[in-house]
Short mmCIF file of C-alpha atoms and ligand atoms in Angstrom, two decimals:
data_model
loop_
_atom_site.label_atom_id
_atom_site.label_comp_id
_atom_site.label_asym_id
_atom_site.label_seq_id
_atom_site.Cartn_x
_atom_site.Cartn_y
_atom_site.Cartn_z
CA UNK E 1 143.77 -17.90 -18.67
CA UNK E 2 141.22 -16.40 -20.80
CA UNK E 3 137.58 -15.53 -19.53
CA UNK E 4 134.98 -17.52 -20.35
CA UNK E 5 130.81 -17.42 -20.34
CA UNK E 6 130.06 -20.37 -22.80
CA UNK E 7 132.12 -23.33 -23.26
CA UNK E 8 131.40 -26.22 -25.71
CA UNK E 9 133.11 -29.78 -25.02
CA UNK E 10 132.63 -33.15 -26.01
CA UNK E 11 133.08 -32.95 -29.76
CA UNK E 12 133.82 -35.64 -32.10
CA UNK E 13 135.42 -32.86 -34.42
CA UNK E 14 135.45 -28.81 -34.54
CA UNK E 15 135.32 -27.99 -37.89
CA UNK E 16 137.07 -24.26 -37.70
CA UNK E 17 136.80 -23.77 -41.58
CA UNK E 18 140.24 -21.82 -40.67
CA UNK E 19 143.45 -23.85 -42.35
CA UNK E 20 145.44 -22.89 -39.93
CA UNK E 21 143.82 -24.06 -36.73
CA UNK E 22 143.47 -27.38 -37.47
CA UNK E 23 143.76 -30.58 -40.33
CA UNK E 24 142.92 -29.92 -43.72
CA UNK E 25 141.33 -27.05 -45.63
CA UNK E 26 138.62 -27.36 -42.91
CA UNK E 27 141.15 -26.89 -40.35
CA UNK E 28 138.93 -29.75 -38.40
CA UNK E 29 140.20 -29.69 -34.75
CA UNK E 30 139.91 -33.53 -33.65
CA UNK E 31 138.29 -33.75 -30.09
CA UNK E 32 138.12 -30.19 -30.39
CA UNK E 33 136.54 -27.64 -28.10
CA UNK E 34 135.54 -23.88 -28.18
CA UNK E 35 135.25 -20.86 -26.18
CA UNK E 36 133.31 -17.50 -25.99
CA UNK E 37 132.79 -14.83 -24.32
CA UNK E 38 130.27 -11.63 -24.92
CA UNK E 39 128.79 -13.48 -28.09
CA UNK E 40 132.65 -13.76 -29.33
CA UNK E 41 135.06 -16.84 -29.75
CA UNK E 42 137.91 -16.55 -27.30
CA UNK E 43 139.25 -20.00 -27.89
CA UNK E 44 139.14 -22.85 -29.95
CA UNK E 45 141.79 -26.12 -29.55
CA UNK E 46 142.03 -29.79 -28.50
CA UNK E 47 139.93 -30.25 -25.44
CA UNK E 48 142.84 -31.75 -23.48
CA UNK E 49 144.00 -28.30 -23.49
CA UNK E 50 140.92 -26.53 -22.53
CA UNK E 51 141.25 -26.29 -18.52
CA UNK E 52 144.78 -25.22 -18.82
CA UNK E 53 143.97 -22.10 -20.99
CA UNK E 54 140.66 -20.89 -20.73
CA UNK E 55 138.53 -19.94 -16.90
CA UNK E 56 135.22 -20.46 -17.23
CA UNK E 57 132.97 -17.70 -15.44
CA UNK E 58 131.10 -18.42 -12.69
CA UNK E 59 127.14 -19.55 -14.06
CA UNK E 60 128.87 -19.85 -17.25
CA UNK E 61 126.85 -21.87 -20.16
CA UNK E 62 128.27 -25.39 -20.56
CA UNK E 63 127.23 -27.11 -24.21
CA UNK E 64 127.91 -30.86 -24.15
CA UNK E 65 128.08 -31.82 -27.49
CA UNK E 66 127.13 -35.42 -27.04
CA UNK E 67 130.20 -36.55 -29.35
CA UNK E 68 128.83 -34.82 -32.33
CA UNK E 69 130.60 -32.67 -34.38
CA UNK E 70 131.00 -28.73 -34.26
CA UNK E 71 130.68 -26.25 -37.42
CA UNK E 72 130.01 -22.71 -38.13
CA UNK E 73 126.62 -20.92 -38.79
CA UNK E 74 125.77 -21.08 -42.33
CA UNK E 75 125.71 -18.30 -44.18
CA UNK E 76 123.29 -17.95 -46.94
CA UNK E 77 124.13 -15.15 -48.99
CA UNK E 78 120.97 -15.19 -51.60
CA UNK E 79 117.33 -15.39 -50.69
CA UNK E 80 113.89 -14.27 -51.17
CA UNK E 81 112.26 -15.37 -48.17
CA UNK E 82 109.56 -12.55 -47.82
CA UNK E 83 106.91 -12.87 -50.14
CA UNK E 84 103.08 -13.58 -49.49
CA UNK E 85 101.53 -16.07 -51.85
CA UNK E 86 102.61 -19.41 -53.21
CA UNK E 87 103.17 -21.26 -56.84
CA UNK E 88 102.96 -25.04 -56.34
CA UNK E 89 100.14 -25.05 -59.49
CA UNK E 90 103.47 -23.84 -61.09
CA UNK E 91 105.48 -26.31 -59.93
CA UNK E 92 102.56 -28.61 -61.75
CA UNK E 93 102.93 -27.15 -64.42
CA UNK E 94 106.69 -27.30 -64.76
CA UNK E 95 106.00 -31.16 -64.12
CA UNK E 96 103.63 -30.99 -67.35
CA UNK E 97 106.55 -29.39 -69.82
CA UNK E 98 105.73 -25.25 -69.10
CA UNK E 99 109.04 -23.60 -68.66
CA UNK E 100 109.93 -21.31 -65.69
CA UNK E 101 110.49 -18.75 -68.68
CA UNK E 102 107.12 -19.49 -70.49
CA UNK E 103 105.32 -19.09 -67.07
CA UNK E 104 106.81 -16.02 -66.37
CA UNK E 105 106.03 -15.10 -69.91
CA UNK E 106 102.20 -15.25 -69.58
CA UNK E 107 101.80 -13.37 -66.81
CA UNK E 108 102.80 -16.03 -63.79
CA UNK E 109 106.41 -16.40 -62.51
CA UNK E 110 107.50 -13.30 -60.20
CA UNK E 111 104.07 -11.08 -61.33
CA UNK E 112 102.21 -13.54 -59.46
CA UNK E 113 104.18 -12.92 -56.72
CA UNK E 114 104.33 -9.49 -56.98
CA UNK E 115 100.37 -9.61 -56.99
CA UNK E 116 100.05 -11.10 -53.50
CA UNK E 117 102.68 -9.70 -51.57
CA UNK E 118 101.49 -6.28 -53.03
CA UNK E 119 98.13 -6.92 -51.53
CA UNK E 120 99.59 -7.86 -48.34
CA UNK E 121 100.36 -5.46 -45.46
CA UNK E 122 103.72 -5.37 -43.59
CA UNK E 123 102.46 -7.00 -40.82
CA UNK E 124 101.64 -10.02 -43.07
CA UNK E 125 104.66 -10.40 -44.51
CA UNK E 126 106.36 -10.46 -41.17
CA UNK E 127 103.38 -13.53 -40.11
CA UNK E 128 104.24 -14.87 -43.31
CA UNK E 129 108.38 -15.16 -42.62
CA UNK E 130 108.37 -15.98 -38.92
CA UNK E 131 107.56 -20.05 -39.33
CA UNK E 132 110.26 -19.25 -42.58
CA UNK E 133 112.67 -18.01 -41.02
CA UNK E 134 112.51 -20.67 -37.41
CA UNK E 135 112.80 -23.59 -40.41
CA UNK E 136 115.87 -21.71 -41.61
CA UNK E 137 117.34 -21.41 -38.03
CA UNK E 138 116.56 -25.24 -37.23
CA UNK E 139 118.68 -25.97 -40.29
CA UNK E 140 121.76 -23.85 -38.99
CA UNK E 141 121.38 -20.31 -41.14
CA UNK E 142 122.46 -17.90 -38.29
CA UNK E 143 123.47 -15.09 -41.06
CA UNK E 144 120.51 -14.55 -44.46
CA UNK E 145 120.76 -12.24 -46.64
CA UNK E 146 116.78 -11.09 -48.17
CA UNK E 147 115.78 -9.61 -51.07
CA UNK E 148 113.07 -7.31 -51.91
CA UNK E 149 111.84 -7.57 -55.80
CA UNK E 150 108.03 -8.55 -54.77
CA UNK E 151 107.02 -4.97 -54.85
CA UNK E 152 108.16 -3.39 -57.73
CA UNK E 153 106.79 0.17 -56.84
CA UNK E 154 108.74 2.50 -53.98
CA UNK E 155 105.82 1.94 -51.46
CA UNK E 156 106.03 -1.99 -51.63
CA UNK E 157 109.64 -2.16 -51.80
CA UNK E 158 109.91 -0.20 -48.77
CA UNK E 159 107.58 -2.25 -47.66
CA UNK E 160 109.22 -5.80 -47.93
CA UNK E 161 112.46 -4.25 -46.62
CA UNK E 162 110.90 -2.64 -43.91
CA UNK E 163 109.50 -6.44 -43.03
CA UNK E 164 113.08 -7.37 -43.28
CA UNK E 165 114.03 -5.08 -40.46
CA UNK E 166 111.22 -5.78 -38.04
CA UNK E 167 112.12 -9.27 -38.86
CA UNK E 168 116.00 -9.11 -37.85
CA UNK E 169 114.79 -7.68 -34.69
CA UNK E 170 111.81 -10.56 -33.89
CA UNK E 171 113.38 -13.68 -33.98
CA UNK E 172 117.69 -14.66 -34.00
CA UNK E 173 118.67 -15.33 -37.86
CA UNK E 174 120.56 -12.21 -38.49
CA UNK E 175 119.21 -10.36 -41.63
CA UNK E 176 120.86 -8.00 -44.11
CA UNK E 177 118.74 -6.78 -46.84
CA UNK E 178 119.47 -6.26 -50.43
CA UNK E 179 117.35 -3.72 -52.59
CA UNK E 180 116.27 -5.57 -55.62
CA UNK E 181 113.54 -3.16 -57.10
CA UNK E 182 115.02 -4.67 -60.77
CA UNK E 183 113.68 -8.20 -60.22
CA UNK E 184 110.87 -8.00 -63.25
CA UNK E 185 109.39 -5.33 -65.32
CA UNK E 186 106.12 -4.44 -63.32
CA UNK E 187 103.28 -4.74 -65.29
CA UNK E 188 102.53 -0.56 -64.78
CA UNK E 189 105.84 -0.19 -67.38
CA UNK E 190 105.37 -3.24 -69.39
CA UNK E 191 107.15 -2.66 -72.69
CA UNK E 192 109.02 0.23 -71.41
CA UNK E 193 111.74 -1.20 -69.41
CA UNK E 194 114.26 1.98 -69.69
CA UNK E 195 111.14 4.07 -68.59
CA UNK E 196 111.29 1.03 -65.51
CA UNK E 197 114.67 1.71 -64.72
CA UNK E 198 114.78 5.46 -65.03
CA UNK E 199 112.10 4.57 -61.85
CA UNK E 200 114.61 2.28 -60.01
CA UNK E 201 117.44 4.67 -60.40
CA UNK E 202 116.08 8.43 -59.54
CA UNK E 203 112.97 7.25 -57.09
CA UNK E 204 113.47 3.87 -55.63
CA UNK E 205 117.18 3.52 -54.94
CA UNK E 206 116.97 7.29 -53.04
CA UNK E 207 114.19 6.47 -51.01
CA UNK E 208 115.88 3.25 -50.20
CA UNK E 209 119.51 4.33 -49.10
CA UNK E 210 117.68 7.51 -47.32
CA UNK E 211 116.14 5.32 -45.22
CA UNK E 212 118.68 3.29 -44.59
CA UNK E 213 116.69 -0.16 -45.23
CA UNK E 214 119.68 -1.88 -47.78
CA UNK E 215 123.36 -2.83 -47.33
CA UNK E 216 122.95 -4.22 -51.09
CA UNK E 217 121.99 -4.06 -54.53
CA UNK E 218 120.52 -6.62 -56.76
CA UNK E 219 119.25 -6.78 -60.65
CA UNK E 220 118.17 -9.90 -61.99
CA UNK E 221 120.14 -9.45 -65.44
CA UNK E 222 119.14 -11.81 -67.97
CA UNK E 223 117.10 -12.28 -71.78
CA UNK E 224 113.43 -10.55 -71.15
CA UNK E 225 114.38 -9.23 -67.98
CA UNK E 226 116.96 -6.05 -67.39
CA UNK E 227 120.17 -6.45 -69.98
CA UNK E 228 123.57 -5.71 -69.18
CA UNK E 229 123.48 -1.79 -69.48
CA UNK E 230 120.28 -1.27 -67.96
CA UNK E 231 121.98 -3.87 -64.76
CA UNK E 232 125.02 -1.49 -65.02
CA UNK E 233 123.04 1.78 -64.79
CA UNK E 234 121.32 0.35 -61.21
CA UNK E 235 124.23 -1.34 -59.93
CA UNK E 236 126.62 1.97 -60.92
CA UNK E 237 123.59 4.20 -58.67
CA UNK E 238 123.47 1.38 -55.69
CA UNK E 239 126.87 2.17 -55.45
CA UNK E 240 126.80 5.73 -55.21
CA UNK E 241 124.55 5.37 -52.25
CA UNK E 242 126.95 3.07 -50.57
CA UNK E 243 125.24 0.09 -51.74
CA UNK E 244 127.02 -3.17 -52.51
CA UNK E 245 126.68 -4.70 -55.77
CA UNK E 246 125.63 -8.60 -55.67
CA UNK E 247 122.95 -9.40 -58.71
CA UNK E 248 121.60 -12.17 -60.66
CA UNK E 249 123.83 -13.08 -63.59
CA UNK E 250 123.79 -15.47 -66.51
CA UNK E 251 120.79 -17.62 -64.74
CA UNK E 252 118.72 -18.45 -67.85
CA UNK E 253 121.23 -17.28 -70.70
CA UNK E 254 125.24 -16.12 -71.05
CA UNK E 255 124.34 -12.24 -71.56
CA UNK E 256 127.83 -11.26 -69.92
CA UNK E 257 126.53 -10.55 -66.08
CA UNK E 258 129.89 -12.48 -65.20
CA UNK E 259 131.97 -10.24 -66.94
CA UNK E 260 129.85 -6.86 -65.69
CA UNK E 261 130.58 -8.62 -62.14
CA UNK E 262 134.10 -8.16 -62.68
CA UNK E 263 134.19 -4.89 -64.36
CA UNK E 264 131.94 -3.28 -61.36
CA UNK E 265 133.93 -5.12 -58.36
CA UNK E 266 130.72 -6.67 -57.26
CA UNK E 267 130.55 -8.53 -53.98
CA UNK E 268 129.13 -11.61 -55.53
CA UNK E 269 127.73 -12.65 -59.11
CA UNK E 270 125.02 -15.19 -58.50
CA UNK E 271 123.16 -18.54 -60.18
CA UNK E 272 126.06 -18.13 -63.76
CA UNK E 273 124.60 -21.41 -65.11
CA UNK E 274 125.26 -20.16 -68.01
CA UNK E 275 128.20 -18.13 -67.33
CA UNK E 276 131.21 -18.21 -69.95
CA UNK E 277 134.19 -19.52 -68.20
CA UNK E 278 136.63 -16.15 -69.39
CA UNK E 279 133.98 -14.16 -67.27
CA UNK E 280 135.01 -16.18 -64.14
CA UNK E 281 138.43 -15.70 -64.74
CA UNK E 282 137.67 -11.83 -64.83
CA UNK E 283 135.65 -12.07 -61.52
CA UNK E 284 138.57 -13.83 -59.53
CA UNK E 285 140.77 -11.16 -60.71
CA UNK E 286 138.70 -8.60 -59.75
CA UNK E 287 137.84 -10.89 -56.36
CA UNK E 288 134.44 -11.30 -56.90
CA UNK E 289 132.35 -14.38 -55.27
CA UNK E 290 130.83 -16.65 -57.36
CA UNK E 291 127.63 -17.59 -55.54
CA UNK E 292 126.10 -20.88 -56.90
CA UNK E 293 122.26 -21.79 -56.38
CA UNK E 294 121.96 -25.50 -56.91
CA UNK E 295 118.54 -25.83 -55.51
CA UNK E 296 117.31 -23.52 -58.09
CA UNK E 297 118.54 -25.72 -61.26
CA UNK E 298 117.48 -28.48 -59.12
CA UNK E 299 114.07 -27.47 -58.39
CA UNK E 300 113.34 -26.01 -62.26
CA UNK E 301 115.62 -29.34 -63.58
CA UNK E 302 118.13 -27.28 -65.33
CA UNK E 303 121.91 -28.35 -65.58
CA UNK E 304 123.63 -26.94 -62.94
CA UNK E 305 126.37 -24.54 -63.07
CA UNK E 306 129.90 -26.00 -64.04
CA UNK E 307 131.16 -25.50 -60.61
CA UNK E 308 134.25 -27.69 -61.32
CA UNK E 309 135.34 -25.20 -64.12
CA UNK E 310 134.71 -22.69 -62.17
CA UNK E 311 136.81 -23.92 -59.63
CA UNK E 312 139.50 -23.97 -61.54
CA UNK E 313 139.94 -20.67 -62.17
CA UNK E 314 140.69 -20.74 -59.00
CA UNK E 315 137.57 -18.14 -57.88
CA UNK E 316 135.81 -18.36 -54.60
CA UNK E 317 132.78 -20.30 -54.78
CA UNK E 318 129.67 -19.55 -52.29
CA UNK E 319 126.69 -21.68 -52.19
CA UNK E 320 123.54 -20.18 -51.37
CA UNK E 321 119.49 -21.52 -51.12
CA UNK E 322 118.15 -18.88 -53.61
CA UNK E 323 114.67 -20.04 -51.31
CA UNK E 324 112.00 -18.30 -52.92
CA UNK E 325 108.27 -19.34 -53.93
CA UNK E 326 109.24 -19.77 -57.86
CA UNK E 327 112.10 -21.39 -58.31
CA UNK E 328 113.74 -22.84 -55.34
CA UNK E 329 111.07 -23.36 -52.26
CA UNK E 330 113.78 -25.22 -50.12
CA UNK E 331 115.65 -23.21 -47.53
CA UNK E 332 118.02 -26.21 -46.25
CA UNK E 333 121.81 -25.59 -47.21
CA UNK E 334 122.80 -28.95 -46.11
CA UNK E 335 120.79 -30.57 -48.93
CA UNK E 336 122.28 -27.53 -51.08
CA UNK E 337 125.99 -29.14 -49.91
CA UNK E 338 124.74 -32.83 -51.15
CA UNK E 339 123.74 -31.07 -54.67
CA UNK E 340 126.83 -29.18 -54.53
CA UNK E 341 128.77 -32.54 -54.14
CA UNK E 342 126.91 -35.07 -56.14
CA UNK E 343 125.50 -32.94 -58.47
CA UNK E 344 128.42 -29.82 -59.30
CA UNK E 345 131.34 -32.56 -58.25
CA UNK E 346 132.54 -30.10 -55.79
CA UNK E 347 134.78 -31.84 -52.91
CA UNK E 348 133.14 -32.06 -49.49
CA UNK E 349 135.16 -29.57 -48.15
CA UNK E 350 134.47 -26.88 -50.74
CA UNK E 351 130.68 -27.69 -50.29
CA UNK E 352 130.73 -26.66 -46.62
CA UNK E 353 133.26 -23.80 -47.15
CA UNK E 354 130.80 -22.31 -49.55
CA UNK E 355 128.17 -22.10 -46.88
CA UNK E 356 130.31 -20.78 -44.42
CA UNK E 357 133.48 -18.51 -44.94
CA UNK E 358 132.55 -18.28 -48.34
CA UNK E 359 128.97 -17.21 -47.82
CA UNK E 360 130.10 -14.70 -46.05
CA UNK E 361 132.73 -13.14 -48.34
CA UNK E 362 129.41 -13.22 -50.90
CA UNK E 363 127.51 -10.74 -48.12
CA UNK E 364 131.11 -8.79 -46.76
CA UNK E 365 130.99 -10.24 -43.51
CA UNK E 366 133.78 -12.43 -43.74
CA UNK E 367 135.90 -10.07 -41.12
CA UNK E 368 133.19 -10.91 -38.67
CA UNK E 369 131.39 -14.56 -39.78
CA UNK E 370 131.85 -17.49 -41.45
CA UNK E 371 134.49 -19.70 -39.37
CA UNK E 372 135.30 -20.40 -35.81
CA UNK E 373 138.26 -17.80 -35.48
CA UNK E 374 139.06 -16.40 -32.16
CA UNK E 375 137.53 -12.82 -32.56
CA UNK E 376 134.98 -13.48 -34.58
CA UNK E 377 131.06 -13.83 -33.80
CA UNK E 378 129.89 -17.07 -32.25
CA UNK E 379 127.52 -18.65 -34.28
CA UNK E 380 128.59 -22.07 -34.10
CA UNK E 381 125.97 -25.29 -34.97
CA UNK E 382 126.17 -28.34 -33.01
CA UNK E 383 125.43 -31.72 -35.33
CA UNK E 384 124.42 -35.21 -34.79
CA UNK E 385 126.67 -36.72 -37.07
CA UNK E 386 129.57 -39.49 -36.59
CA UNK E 387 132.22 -37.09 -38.61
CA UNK E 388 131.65 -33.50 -40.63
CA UNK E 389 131.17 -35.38 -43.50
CA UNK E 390 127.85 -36.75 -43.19
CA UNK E 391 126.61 -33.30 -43.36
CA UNK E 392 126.12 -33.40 -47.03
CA UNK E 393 126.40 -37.49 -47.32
CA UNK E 394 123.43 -38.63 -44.98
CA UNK E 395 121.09 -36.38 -47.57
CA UNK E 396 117.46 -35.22 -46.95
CA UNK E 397 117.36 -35.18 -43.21
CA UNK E 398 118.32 -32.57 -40.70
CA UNK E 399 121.57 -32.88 -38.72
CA UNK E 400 121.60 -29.76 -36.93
CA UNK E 401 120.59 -30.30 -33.34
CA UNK E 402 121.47 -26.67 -31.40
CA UNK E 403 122.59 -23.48 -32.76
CA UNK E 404 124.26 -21.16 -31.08
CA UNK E 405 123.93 -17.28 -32.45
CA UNK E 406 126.47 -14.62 -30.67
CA UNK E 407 127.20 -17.20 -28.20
CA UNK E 408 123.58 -17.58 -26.95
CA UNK E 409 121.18 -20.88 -27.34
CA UNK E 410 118.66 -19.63 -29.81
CA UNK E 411 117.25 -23.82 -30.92
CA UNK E 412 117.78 -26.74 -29.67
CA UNK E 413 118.48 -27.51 -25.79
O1 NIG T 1 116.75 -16.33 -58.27
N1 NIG T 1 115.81 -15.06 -61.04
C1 NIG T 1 115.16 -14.31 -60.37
N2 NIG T 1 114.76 -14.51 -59.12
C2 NIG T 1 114.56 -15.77 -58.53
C3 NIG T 1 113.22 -16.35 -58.82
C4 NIG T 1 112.18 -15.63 -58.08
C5 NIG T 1 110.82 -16.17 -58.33
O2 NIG T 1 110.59 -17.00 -59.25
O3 NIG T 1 109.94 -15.74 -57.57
C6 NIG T 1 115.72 -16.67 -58.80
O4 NIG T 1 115.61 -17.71 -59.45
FE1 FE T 2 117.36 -15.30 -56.70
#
C-alpha cells in the first residue's frame, strides 16, 4: 500500500499525457484517479483500484473532482510577463494598418516598454506581476518561464530578474528566468549594435550568471534586430556560464535562427513563422523544441507558423503564450490550444501535449514536470469539462476550476 497525503477521485478522465499509463497518446486514464504524497505523484490508475493500492494518511487532503476531468499543470515555456507600462494605442494603431515592425521602427514597440519599466522600481514591477501572474494561475500555468529584455542596461536587467525571483517566492506559479538583455538595440547604442553586444557579452551576461538570477538565455534574432552571428556570439557566452540557449528565431523573417538552433543544441527555438522547413529537420536531429506562439500571430494577424509541416518532421512541438504588452497581451494557454487546433491544424492531442510535457522539454524540466508520472511533481489542474477535449473546443472561457501546485491547493476550493 503506498502512503498517501492528497488523493483526487471522482474524475470523468485523468489525462496522464504519459502513453503508457493509459488510452491514446494522452494516455487518458478513464474514471481515473491520482495520488501524492510530499508534493509528488505516488499513484495514478482506475479508481476501482485506488483503495486496494494506495493508504491514505490520516488528515489527508481529499479532492473530489465533481466528474470533471484531470490534466497536468501547463507549462508555458515563453513569456514576458514583467514589464511596467502598456501599448493598447498600439494595438489601435495596428487596427489602422501600422505594422508591429513600423511601430517598433519609430521609436514605439519594445523602446516604449523599455521606457516605463526602466522608470519603474523593483518593487513596482513585482505590484505590477502579482494580479499577472494570479490570472495565469487561474488558467492552470503552475510552471512560467520570464524574460527580462525591458531593461536593456545591467542595472535594469538585474532588475527585472531580480523581480522574477521575489516573484517565484510571493505567490505559487513556479518561475524560471531567462536573461534576454538582446531583446532590442537600446537607444544609448543605436546604430552600433556590435558595440550593443560587445555590452551583452563581457558586462551583462557576467553580472547575470554571478548572481545567479538566469537558468536561460534568449536573443530575439531577426531583420533590424540582432542577426545570426551577433545571436551566436550571446548564445555561445550564455552557455559558457551554464546558461541554456532558448531564443527568438525566424519571427518576422527566415534569417536561419532555426538552423543556428540546431547547430548550438538549443533547448528550444521559438515563434519560426517564418522558419524554412530544412531548419526543422536540423533541430529534431539535434533534439531541439520547437516552441510555437500562436497568440502572437494571432494578436499582430500574421499567418501562423506551419505547425503541420513542422510536425512532420517529426520535431517536438511546444506551445507557449509569448504574453507580453506588444504583441501577445493574452496569458491563457487554453485559448492558445484552440489556435493551435483551428488555426495551425494541430490534432487535439498535440495541442495539449505542447502545453504540458512538451512545454517542459522547451524549459528542461521534463524529468520533473509536464505529465502525471508517478515521481514526478504534482501540479495537476482539475477542469469543468464533460471530456479533455473541450479544453481547446469550448473556446474563450475558462475551464480550469482548482489547481493543485506540489500537491497543495493554491486556487480554487
Ligand atoms: O516575442 N519578438 C520579440 N519579443 C516579443 C515582443 C515583445 C514586445 O513587443 O514587447 C515577441 O513577440
Ligand atoms: Fe517573445
Amino acid at each position: 500500500m503506498l502512503p498517501a497525503d492528497l488523493v483526487v477521485t471522482n474524475l470523468a478522465e485523468l489525462v496522464t499525457c504519459e502513453p503508457a499509463l493509459g488510452e491514446g497518446p494522452l494516455g487518458v486514464i478513464t474514471r481515473g484517479a491520482l495520488a501524492a504524497h510530499g508534493g509528488r505523484i505516488v499513484w495514478v490508475g482506475p479508481e476501482s483500484r485506488l483503495d486496494a493500492e494506495v493508504a491514505a494518511a490520516l488528515g489527508a487532503r481529499r479532492l473530489d473532482a465533481g466528474g470533471g476531468v484531470g490534466l497536468p499543470g501547463f507549462v508555458d515555456s515563453h513569456s514576458h510577463l514583467i514589464f511596467a507600462g502598456s501599448r493598447e494605442e498600439e494595438y489601435a494603431l495596428r487596427a489602422s494598418g501600422a505594422t508591429y515592425r513600423e511601430i517598433a521602427a519609430a521609436g514605439g514597440g519594445i523602446l516604449s516598454t523599455v521606457r516605463a519599466t526602466r522608470a519603474a522600481s523593483v518593487d513596482a514591477l513585482v505590484e505590477l506581476a502579482l494580479p499577472r501572474l494570479a490570472t495565469v494561475l487561474a488558467h492552470g500555468t503552475t510552471t512560467l518561464e520570464v524574460k527580462s529584455g525591458y531593461g536593456l542596461t545591467t542595472p535594469d536587467e538585474l532588475k527585472m530578474l531580480d523581480a522574477a525571483h521575489r516573484l517565484g517566492a510571493l505567490q505559487p506559479v513556479a518561475l524560471h528566468a531567462t536573461f534576454c538583455g538582446a531583446h532590442e538595440v537600446p537607444p544609448e547604442f543605436k546604430g552600433r549594435t556590435d558595440a550593443y553586444v560587445d555590452h551583452v557579452v563581457r558586462e551583462m551576461l557576467p553580472a547575470v550568471a554571478e548572481r545567479r538570477l538566469a537558468e536561460y538565455v534568449d536573443v530575439f534574432c531577426d531583420e533590424g534586430v540582432f542577426s545570426v552571428a551577433q545571436a551566436r556570439r550571446i548564445l555561445e557566452a550564455g552557455a559558457r556560464y551554464g546558461l541554456r540557449a532558448k531564443f527568438h528565431a525566424d519571427e518576422f523573417v527566415s534569417l536561419g535562427g532555426a538552423a543556428l538552433a540546431a547547430e548550438l543544441g538549443a533547448l528550444s527555438a521559438d515563434h519560426l513563422l517564418k522558419s524554412r522547413v530544412e531548419d526543422v529537420v536540423r533541430m529534431k536531429a539535434a533534439g531541439v523544441t520547437a516552441a510555437l506562439l500562436p497568440g502572437t500571430a494571432f494578436f499582430l494577424g500574421l499567418p501562423y507558423a506551419p505547425a503541420r509541416k513542422f510536425l512532420e518532421t517529426g520535431v517536438r512541438v511546444a506551445l507557449a503564450s509569448d504574453f507580453n504588452p506588444g504583441s501577445a497581451m493574452g496569458p491563457n494557454l487554453q485559448l492558445v490550444m484552440t489556435m493551435a487546433v483551428s488555426q495551425m491544424t494541430m490534432s487535439p492531442e498535440e495541442a495539449l501535449l505542447g502545453v504540458t510535457l512538451h512545454g517542459a522539454y522547451a524549459m528542461g524540466l521534463e524529468a520533473e514536470l509536464g505529465s502525471l508520472r508517478p515521481g514526478k511533481q504534482c501540479d495537476l489542474l482539475l477542469a469543468q469539462v464533460p471530456n479533455w477535449r473541450y479544453l481547446s473546443y469550448l473556446y474563450g472561457v475558462n475551464h480550469v476550476s482548482r489547481v493543485v501546485k506540489r500537491g497543495r491547493l493554491v486556487c480554487g476550493q
